[in-house]
Coordinates of C-alpha atoms and ligand atoms in Angstrom, one line a residue:
X1 CA 0.0 0.0 0.0
X2 CA 1.2 3.5 -0.7
X3 CA 3.0 5.1 2.2
X4 CA 1.9 8.5 3.6
X5 CA 4.1 11.3 4.8
X6 CA 4.3 10.5 8.5
X7 CA 5.2 14.1 9.3
X8 CA 1.6 15.1 8.6
X9 CA 0.6 12.7 11.4
X10 CA 2.6 14.8 13.9
X11 CA 0.4 17.8 13.3
X12 CA -1.9 18.6 16.2
X13 CA -5.4 17.5 15.4
X14 CA -7.4 20.3 17.0
X15 CA -6.3 23.1 14.8
X16 CA -7.4 26.5 15.7
X17 CA -9.9 27.6 13.0
X18 CA -11.7 24.2 12.8
X19 CA -12.2 24.3 16.5
X20 CA -13.6 27.8 16.3
X21 CA -15.9 26.6 13.5
X22 CA -17.1 23.7 15.6
X23 CA -17.9 25.9 18.6
X24 CA -19.6 28.6 16.4
X25 CA -21.7 25.9 14.6
X26 CA -22.8 24.3 17.9
X27 CA -23.8 27.7 19.3
X28 CA -25.6 28.7 16.1
X29 CA -27.6 25.5 16.0
X30 CA -28.7 26.0 19.6
X31 CA -29.4 29.7 19.0
X32 CA -30.5 30.1 15.4
X33 CA -31.8 33.7 16.1
X34 CA -28.4 35.0 17.2
X35 CA -26.8 37.5 14.9
X36 CA -23.1 36.6 14.9
X37 CA -20.4 39.1 14.2
X38 CA -17.1 37.5 13.1
X39 CA -14.0 39.4 14.2
X40 CA -12.0 36.2 14.0
X41 CA -10.4 35.1 10.8
X42 CA -7.9 37.5 9.2
X43 CA -9.6 38.0 5.8
X44 CA -10.3 41.4 4.3
X45 CA -13.9 42.6 3.7
X46 CA -13.8 45.7 1.5
X47 CA -14.1 45.4 -2.3
X48 CA -11.1 45.3 -4.6
X49 CA -9.8 48.8 -5.7
X50 CA -11.4 50.1 -8.9
X51 CA -7.9 50.7 -10.4
X52 CA -7.1 47.0 -10.0
X53 CA -10.5 45.9 -11.4
X54 CA -10.1 48.2 -14.4
X55 CA -6.6 46.8 -15.1
X56 CA -7.8 43.2 -14.8
X57 CA -10.8 43.9 -17.1
X58 CA -8.5 45.4 -19.8
X59 CA -6.2 42.5 -19.4
X60 CA -9.1 40.1 -20.0
X61 CA -10.0 42.0 -23.2
X62 CA -6.3 41.8 -24.3
X63 CA -6.3 38.1 -23.8
X64 CA -9.3 37.9 -26.2
X65 CA -7.1 39.2 -29.1
X66 CA -4.5 37.3 -31.0
X67 CA -1.9 40.1 -30.4
X68 CA -2.7 40.5 -26.7
X69 CA -3.0 36.8 -25.8
X70 CA -0.6 35.6 -23.1
X71 CA 0.1 32.0 -22.4
X72 CA 2.7 30.8 -19.9
X73 CA 4.4 33.9 -18.5
X74 CA 7.8 34.0 -16.7
X75 CA 7.7 31.9 -13.6
X76 CA 9.3 34.8 -11.7
X77 CA 6.6 37.3 -12.8
X78 CA 6.4 39.8 -15.6
X79 CA 9.3 42.3 -15.7
X80 CA 6.9 45.3 -15.6
X81 CA 5.4 44.2 -12.3
X82 CA 8.8 43.2 -10.8
X83 CA 10.2 46.6 -11.8
X84 CA 7.2 48.5 -10.2
X85 CA 7.6 46.5 -7.0
X86 CA 11.4 47.0 -6.8
X87 CA 11.1 50.8 -7.5
X88 CA 8.1 51.7 -5.3
X89 CA 8.2 49.2 -2.4
X90 CA 12.0 49.0 -2.0
X91 CA 14.1 51.6 -3.8
X92 CA 11.8 54.4 -2.8
X93 CA 12.5 53.5 0.8
X94 CA 16.2 53.4 0.2
X95 CA 16.5 49.6 -0.1
X96 CA 18.8 48.3 -2.7
X97 CA 16.6 45.7 -4.2
X98 CA 16.5 45.1 -7.9
X99 CA 13.6 43.7 -10.1
X100 CA 15.6 40.5 -10.6
X101 CA 15.5 39.8 -6.9
X102 CA 11.6 39.9 -6.8
X103 CA 9.7 36.7 -7.3
X104 CA 6.0 37.2 -8.0
X105 CA 3.8 34.4 -6.6
X106 CA 0.2 33.4 -5.7
X107 CA 0.6 34.0 -2.0
X108 CA 2.9 34.6 1.0
X109 CA 1.3 31.6 2.8
X110 CA 2.6 29.3 0.0
X111 CA 6.0 31.1 -0.3
X112 CA 6.7 31.1 3.4
X113 CA 6.1 27.3 3.4
X114 CA 7.7 26.5 0.0
X115 CA 10.9 28.2 1.0
X116 CA 11.7 25.1 3.1
X117 CA 12.3 23.3 -0.2
X118 CA 15.6 25.1 -0.7
X119 CA 16.7 24.8 3.0
X120 CA 18.3 21.7 4.4
X121 CA 17.3 19.6 7.3
X122 CA 19.2 20.1 10.5
X123 CA 18.8 23.8 10.7
X124 CA 17.9 25.1 14.2
X125 CA 14.7 27.0 13.8
X126 CA 13.3 29.9 15.9
X127 CA 9.7 31.1 15.9
X128 CA 7.9 33.5 18.1
X129 CA 5.2 32.3 20.5
X130 CA 2.5 33.2 19.6
X131 CA 3.1 32.8 15.9
X132 CA 1.4 32.7 12.5
X133 CA 0.7 28.9 12.5
X134 CA 1.9 28.4 8.9
X135 CA 5.6 28.8 9.9
X136 CA 5.4 26.0 12.4
X137 CA 3.1 23.6 10.5
X138 CA 5.1 23.9 7.3
X139 CA 8.2 22.8 9.2
X140 CA 6.3 19.9 10.8
X141 CA 5.1 18.8 7.3
X142 CA 8.7 19.0 6.0
X143 CA 10.0 16.9 8.8
X144 CA 12.0 19.6 10.4
X145 CA 10.6 19.2 13.9
X146 CA 10.1 16.5 16.4
X147 CA 6.8 15.4 17.9
X148 CA 4.5 17.9 19.7
X149 CA 4.5 17.8 23.5
X150 CA 1.6 18.3 26.0
X151 CA 2.0 22.1 25.7
X152 CA 1.5 21.9 22.0
X153 CA 5.1 22.8 21.3
X154 CA 7.1 20.8 18.8
X155 CA 10.5 19.3 19.7
X156 CA 13.4 20.8 17.8
X157 CA 11.9 24.3 17.5
X158 CA 13.2 27.2 19.6
X159 CA 10.2 29.2 20.8
X160 CA 10.7 32.9 21.6
X161 CA 7.8 34.0 23.8
X162 CA 6.3 37.4 23.1
X163 CA 3.9 39.0 25.7
X164 CA 3.3 42.2 27.5
X165 CA 6.3 41.3 29.8
X166 CA 8.7 41.9 27.0
X167 CA 6.6 44.5 25.1
X168 CA 5.9 41.9 22.4
X169 CA 9.5 42.0 21.2
X170 CA 11.1 38.6 20.9
X171 CA 14.4 38.3 22.7
X172 CA 17.4 37.3 20.7
X173 CA 17.9 33.6 21.4
X174 CA 20.6 32.6 23.9
X175 CA 21.3 29.4 21.9
X176 CA 22.5 29.8 18.3
X177 CA 19.8 29.2 15.6
X178 CA 20.1 29.0 11.8
X179 CA 16.6 30.1 10.7
X180 CA 14.5 32.8 12.3
X181 CA 10.9 33.6 11.4
X182 CA 9.9 37.3 12.0
X183 CA 6.6 38.9 11.1
X184 CA 6.2 42.7 11.5
X185 CA 3.7 44.2 11.8
X186 CA 2.8 41.1 13.7
X187 CA 0.0 38.7 13.2
X188 CA -1.4 37.9 15.7
X189 CA -0.3 40.4 18.3
X190 CA -0.4 43.6 16.1
X191 CA 3.1 44.5 17.5
X192 CA 5.6 46.3 15.3
X193 CA 9.4 46.4 15.3
X194 CA 11.6 49.5 15.4
X195 CA 14.7 49.9 13.2
X196 CA 16.8 49.3 16.3
X197 CA 15.0 46.0 17.1
X198 CA 15.4 44.8 13.5
X199 CA 19.0 45.8 13.5
X200 CA 19.6 43.6 16.5
X201 CA 18.2 40.7 14.6
X202 CA 20.2 41.5 11.5
X203 CA 23.4 41.8 13.6
X204 CA 22.6 38.4 15.3
X205 CA 21.9 36.8 11.9
X206 CA 25.1 38.1 10.4
X207 CA 27.2 37.1 13.4
X208 CA 25.7 33.6 13.5
X209 CA 25.4 33.1 9.7
X210 CA 21.6 32.6 10.3
X211 CA 18.8 33.4 7.8
X212 CA 15.9 35.6 8.7
X213 CA 12.5 34.9 7.0
X214 CA 10.8 38.3 7.3
X215 CA 7.1 38.4 6.7
X216 CA 6.0 42.0 5.9
X217 CA 2.4 41.1 4.8
X218 CA 1.1 44.0 6.9
X219 CA 3.7 46.7 6.2
X220 CA 1.1 49.0 4.5
X221 CA -0.7 49.3 7.9
X222 CA 2.3 51.1 9.5
X223 CA 1.4 54.6 10.5
X224 CA 4.6 56.0 12.0
X225 CA 7.0 57.2 9.3
X226 CA 10.0 56.2 11.4
X227 CA 9.1 52.5 11.5
X228 CA 10.7 50.2 8.9
X229 CA 8.5 48.6 6.3
X230 CA 11.2 46.3 5.0
X231 CA 14.0 44.4 6.7
X232 CA 16.2 45.8 3.9
X233 CA 16.0 49.2 5.5
X234 CA 18.5 47.7 7.9
X235 CA 22.1 47.7 6.7
X236 CA 23.4 44.3 6.1
X237 CA 20.0 42.6 5.7
X238 CA 20.7 41.7 2.1
X239 CA 23.3 39.2 3.5
X240 CA 20.9 37.5 5.9
X241 CA 17.2 37.9 5.0
X242 CA 14.5 36.9 2.7
X243 CA 11.3 39.0 2.7
X244 CA 7.7 38.0 2.0
X245 CA 5.1 40.5 0.8
X246 CA 1.6 40.2 -0.3
X247 CA -1.2 42.1 -2.0
X248 CA -3.7 40.3 0.2
X249 CA -4.1 42.7 3.0
X250 CA -3.2 46.1 1.5
X251 CA -5.2 45.8 -1.8
X252 CA -7.7 43.1 -0.8
X253 CA -6.2 40.4 -2.9
X254 CA -7.0 37.5 -0.5
X255 CA -9.3 35.9 -3.0
X256 CA -7.5 37.2 -6.1
X257 CA -4.0 35.9 -5.1
X258 CA -0.8 37.8 -5.7
X259 CA 2.3 38.2 -3.5
X260 CA 6.1 38.3 -3.8
X261 CA 9.2 37.1 -2.2
X262 CA 12.5 38.9 -2.2
X263 CA 15.7 36.8 -2.4
X264 CA 18.7 39.1 -2.6
X265 CA 21.6 38.1 -4.9
X266 CA 24.6 37.1 -2.9
X267 CA 22.6 35.8 0.0
X268 CA 24.4 32.5 0.8
X269 CA 23.7 29.2 2.4
X270 CA 25.9 26.3 3.2
X271 CA 26.0 23.0 1.2
X272 CA 26.7 19.6 2.8
X273 CA 30.3 19.8 1.6
X274 CA 30.8 23.1 3.4
X275 CA 30.8 25.2 0.2
X276 CA 28.6 28.3 0.0
X277 CA 25.6 28.4 -2.4
X278 CA 23.5 31.4 -3.5
X279 CA 19.9 31.0 -2.4
X280 CA 18.7 33.1 -5.3
X281 CA 19.6 30.4 -7.8
X282 CA 18.0 27.7 -5.7
X283 CA 14.7 29.6 -5.4
X284 CA 14.8 30.5 -9.0
X285 CA 15.2 26.9 -9.9
X286 CA 12.5 25.8 -7.4
X287 CA 10.0 28.3 -8.8
X288 CA 10.8 27.4 -12.5
X289 CA 10.3 23.8 -11.8
X290 CA 7.3 23.7 -9.5
X291 CA 5.5 26.9 -10.3
X292 CA 4.1 28.4 -13.6
X293 CA 3.6 32.0 -12.6
X294 CA 0.7 34.1 -11.6
X295 CA -2.0 34.8 -14.3
X296 CA -1.3 37.8 -16.6
X297 CA -4.7 39.3 -15.6
X298 CA -3.9 39.2 -11.9
X299 CA -0.4 40.6 -12.4
X300 CA -1.9 43.6 -14.3
X301 CA -4.3 44.0 -11.4
X302 CA -1.3 44.0 -9.0
X303 CA 0.6 46.5 -11.2
X304 CA -2.3 48.9 -10.8
X305 CA -1.7 49.1 -7.1
X306 CA 1.4 51.2 -8.0
X307 CA -0.6 53.7 -10.1
X308 CA -1.6 57.0 -8.6
X309 CA -5.3 55.9 -8.4
X310 CA -4.3 52.5 -7.0
X311 CA -2.1 54.1 -4.3
X312 CA -5.0 56.4 -3.3
X313 CA -7.4 53.5 -3.0
X314 CA -5.0 51.3 -1.1
X315 CA -4.4 54.2 1.4
X316 CA -8.2 54.6 1.8
X317 CA -8.6 50.9 2.5
X318 CA -5.8 50.9 5.0
X319 CA -7.2 54.0 6.7
X320 CA -10.6 52.4 6.8
X321 CA -9.4 49.3 8.6
X322 CA -7.1 51.3 10.9
X323 CA -10.1 53.4 11.9
X324 CA -11.9 50.1 12.8
X325 CA -8.8 49.1 14.8
X326 CA -8.9 52.5 16.6
X327 CA -12.6 52.0 17.5
X328 CA -11.9 48.5 18.8
X329 CA -9.0 49.8 20.9
X330 CA -10.9 52.7 22.3
X331 CA -14.1 50.8 23.2
X332 CA -12.2 47.9 24.8
X333 CA -10.1 50.3 26.8
X334 CA -13.3 52.0 27.9
X335 CA -14.6 48.7 29.0
X336 CA -11.6 48.2 31.2
X337 CA -9.8 45.7 28.9
X338 CA -6.1 45.9 28.4
X339 CA -5.4 46.3 24.7
X340 CA -2.2 45.9 22.6
X341 CA -1.6 46.2 18.8
X342 CA -4.1 47.8 16.5
X343 CA -1.9 50.9 15.9
X344 CA 0.2 49.7 13.0
X345 CA -1.6 46.5 12.3
X346 CA -5.2 45.5 11.7
X347 CA -5.2 43.3 14.8
X348 CA -6.0 44.1 18.4
X349 CA -4.5 41.8 20.9
X350 CA -6.3 42.0 24.2
X351 CA -5.6 40.6 27.6
X352 CA -8.6 38.4 28.6
X353 CA -10.4 40.1 31.5
X354 CA -11.1 38.5 34.9
X355 CA -8.3 36.0 34.6
X356 CA -10.3 34.0 32.0
X357 CA -8.2 31.7 29.8
X358 CA -8.4 32.3 26.0
X359 CA -11.0 29.7 25.2
X360 CA -13.2 30.7 28.2
X361 CA -13.2 34.3 26.9
X362 CA -14.0 33.0 23.4
X363 CA -17.1 31.1 24.8
X364 CA -18.0 34.1 26.9
X365 CA -17.9 36.5 24.0
X366 CA -19.7 34.1 21.7
X367 CA -22.5 33.4 24.1
X368 CA -23.0 36.8 25.7
X369 CA -22.2 39.1 22.8
X370 CA -22.5 36.8 19.8
X371 CA -19.1 38.0 18.7
X372 CA -16.5 35.6 17.3
X373 CA -12.8 36.3 17.9
X374 CA -9.7 34.2 18.0
X375 CA -8.2 32.7 21.2
X376 CA -4.6 33.7 21.7
X377 CA -3.7 30.3 22.9
X378 CA -4.4 29.0 19.4
X379 CA -1.3 30.8 18.2
X380 CA 1.0 29.3 20.8
X381 CA 1.3 28.5 24.5
X382 CA 2.4 32.0 25.3
X383 CA -0.8 33.4 23.7
X384 CA -2.7 31.9 26.6
X385 CA -4.6 34.7 28.4
X386 CA -4.8 36.8 25.2
X387 CA -7.4 37.1 22.4
X388 CA -7.2 38.5 18.9
X389 CA -9.9 40.8 17.3
X390 CA -9.5 41.7 13.7
X391 CA -10.2 45.1 12.2
X392 CA -11.2 43.5 8.9
X393 CA -14.9 44.1 8.9
X394 CA -17.6 46.7 8.0
X395 CA -17.9 49.7 10.2
X396 CA -21.4 48.7 11.1
X397 CA -20.3 45.3 12.4
X398 CA -17.4 46.8 14.3
X399 CA -19.7 49.4 16.0
X400 CA -22.3 46.8 16.8
X401 CA -19.7 44.3 18.2
X402 CA -18.2 47.0 20.4
X403 CA -21.7 48.1 21.6
X404 CA -22.4 44.6 22.6
X405 CA -19.1 44.2 24.4
X406 CA -19.6 47.5 26.2
X407 CA -23.0 46.2 27.5
X408 CA -21.6 42.9 28.8
Ligands
PLP501 C1 -2.5 37.2 5.6 C2 -1.1 36.9 5.8 C3 -0.2 36.7 4.8 C4 -0.6 36.7 3.3 O1 -0.9 35.5 2.8 P1 -1.3 35.3 1.3 O2 -1.1 33.9 1.1 O3 -0.4 36.2 0.5 O4 -2.7 35.7 1.2 C5 1.1 36.4 5.1 N1 1.6 36.4 6.3 C6 0.7 36.6 7.4 C7 1.3 36.5 8.7 C8 -0.6 36.8 7.1 O5 -1.4 37.0 8.2

């Protein structure tokens, strides 16, 4: 009989979102009249920008002509999109990143998992706790961890706790690690890193010849001009970091699918024989073999994000969600709840009141306010006692959810 990948059997069964779904379903069946408001899953809610839709529509029309038809495109993405990204997202912020170093893809979730294809086994891996679950589960699936323990933590991973105690800034590990996952602005805590904090990581990575995987999916939500949007704003990061970006959260492409990964030329890893190998070539080879590019239509839509009209619309979307976040922060604070995040990220990370654990607060909010959020413990053991509310929703739903919480 065909053998299965046993690493998948190491994955914890009760995964966060299915468990939320189960509890919500049970509650809804018992209370069919309840009007639920979902501030749980991190999906955007506002429509796609007009500029993107117009660009996609013209691309469809082009595809209907013999001259404008596009078949397989470059696996790395069309040059015009890679150039716009390099210029506006990186060079405009003083980062020396060229178009050739940009790899366009169908998502950061896939890229941040697929990157393990080009990294060897035996790397010591550090993740924050709480963490975006994809980083951990993709390592489990790739056989880069041991079994999970009673606390839900996997053997072989170095967990860096982030909580109010350290201002949600992961401490540099005391033991040497080879691979470090960082996400700023952070999902789930909404925390953000300063240049000094990122510099400490870059210095650590260069000293220890480690690789940083930097997830900047939420960079557009940064409000303070002094905060870094890219790891490449830190000197030396080209030698130690890969960055993931996505059009999902800034331009509402969660259902449309377009993202990018930056792999700087000259960023090296070590082969089994001790020689140094450029990661760019490996990633280029990986993408050329296993990926056939993002659709022409979608890449034209993504390109429109960099037009003047697109930029204005993206700003308006970000402002809209950040106003939601400000309302959530203000109302929860007024209700006496300790809040974190939500200032440079669309997530508010609250301390569960009255000493409730994360799942008790989930049930309390579901039953008493009919509001669905995400228990912090689902993102890691150190998330226990915290809870995530997302600002991705309509103003009406946010206002209504906050009114219900206020009246609890
Ligand atoms: C939403 C999100 C992404 C984006 O994923 P896509 O696959 O590009 O939609 C990446 N990282 C984090 C932490 C996210 O929350």
